[in-house]
Amino acid sequence: MMGYGAGLASACIMGGFFSAVPSLGLNGLIFGAAVFAGAFIGLQVIKKAS
């Protein structure tokens, strides 16, 4: 889903994070937190499926 959203935004996932966070953009911080949360939830789902 993150890749699809990045495709819709015409940007890459890491570029959206690394270009906004150094300039203290709120969008980059929210994006980073959402990516972290999504990765954590995905890891929990994979652990339960195994």
Short mmCIF file of C-alpha atoms in Angstrom, two decimals:
data_model
loop_
_atom_site.label_atom_id
_atom_site.label_comp_id
_atom_site.label_asym_id
_atom_site.label_seq_id
_atom_site.Cartn_x
_atom_site.Cartn_y
_atom_site.Cartn_z
CA MET A 1 0.00 0.00 0.00
CA MET A 2 2.88 2.36 0.73
CA GLY A 3 4.32 1.74 -2.72
CA TYR A 4 0.97 2.38 -4.37
CA GLY A 5 0.57 5.63 -2.45
CA ALA A 6 4.08 6.70 -3.42
CA GLY A 7 3.25 5.97 -7.04
CA LEU A 8 0.16 8.14 -6.82
CA ALA A 9 2.25 10.94 -5.33
CA SER A 10 4.87 10.57 -8.09
CA ALA A 11 7.67 10.24 -5.55
CA CYS A 12 9.70 7.48 -4.01
CA ILE A 13 9.07 6.33 -0.46
CA MET A 14 12.49 7.19 0.95
CA GLY A 15 12.70 10.51 -0.88
CA GLY A 16 9.48 11.62 0.79
CA PHE A 17 11.06 10.92 4.15
CA PHE A 18 14.66 12.09 3.67
CA SER A 19 13.77 15.33 1.94
CA ALA A 20 11.17 16.46 4.48
CA VAL A 21 12.66 15.40 7.82
CA PRO A 22 15.92 17.41 7.63
CA SER A 23 13.88 20.54 6.98
CA LEU A 24 11.63 19.58 9.94
CA GLY A 25 8.57 19.33 7.73
CA LEU A 26 5.57 17.99 9.60
CA ASN A 27 4.62 15.87 6.60
CA GLY A 28 7.95 14.01 6.77
CA LEU A 29 7.59 13.32 10.48
CA ILE A 30 4.04 12.03 10.03
CA PHE A 31 5.16 9.97 7.04
CA GLY A 32 8.03 8.46 9.03
CA ALA A 33 5.76 7.57 11.94
CA ALA A 34 3.22 6.00 9.57
CA VAL A 35 5.89 3.94 7.81
CA PHE A 36 7.23 2.75 11.16
CA ALA A 37 3.73 1.83 12.36
CA GLY A 38 2.95 0.02 9.11
CA ALA A 39 6.18 -1.94 9.27
CA PHE A 40 5.51 -2.89 12.89
CA ILE A 41 1.96 -4.05 12.14
CA GLY A 42 3.15 -5.96 9.07
CA LEU A 43 5.81 -7.70 11.14
CA GLN A 44 3.23 -8.75 13.72
CA VAL A 45 0.99 -10.18 10.98
CA ILE A 46 3.88 -12.13 9.48
CA LYS A 47 4.84 -13.48 12.92
CA LYS A 48 1.31 -14.72 13.57
CA ALA A 49 1.08 -16.32 10.11
CA SER A 50 4.29 -18.29 10.67
#
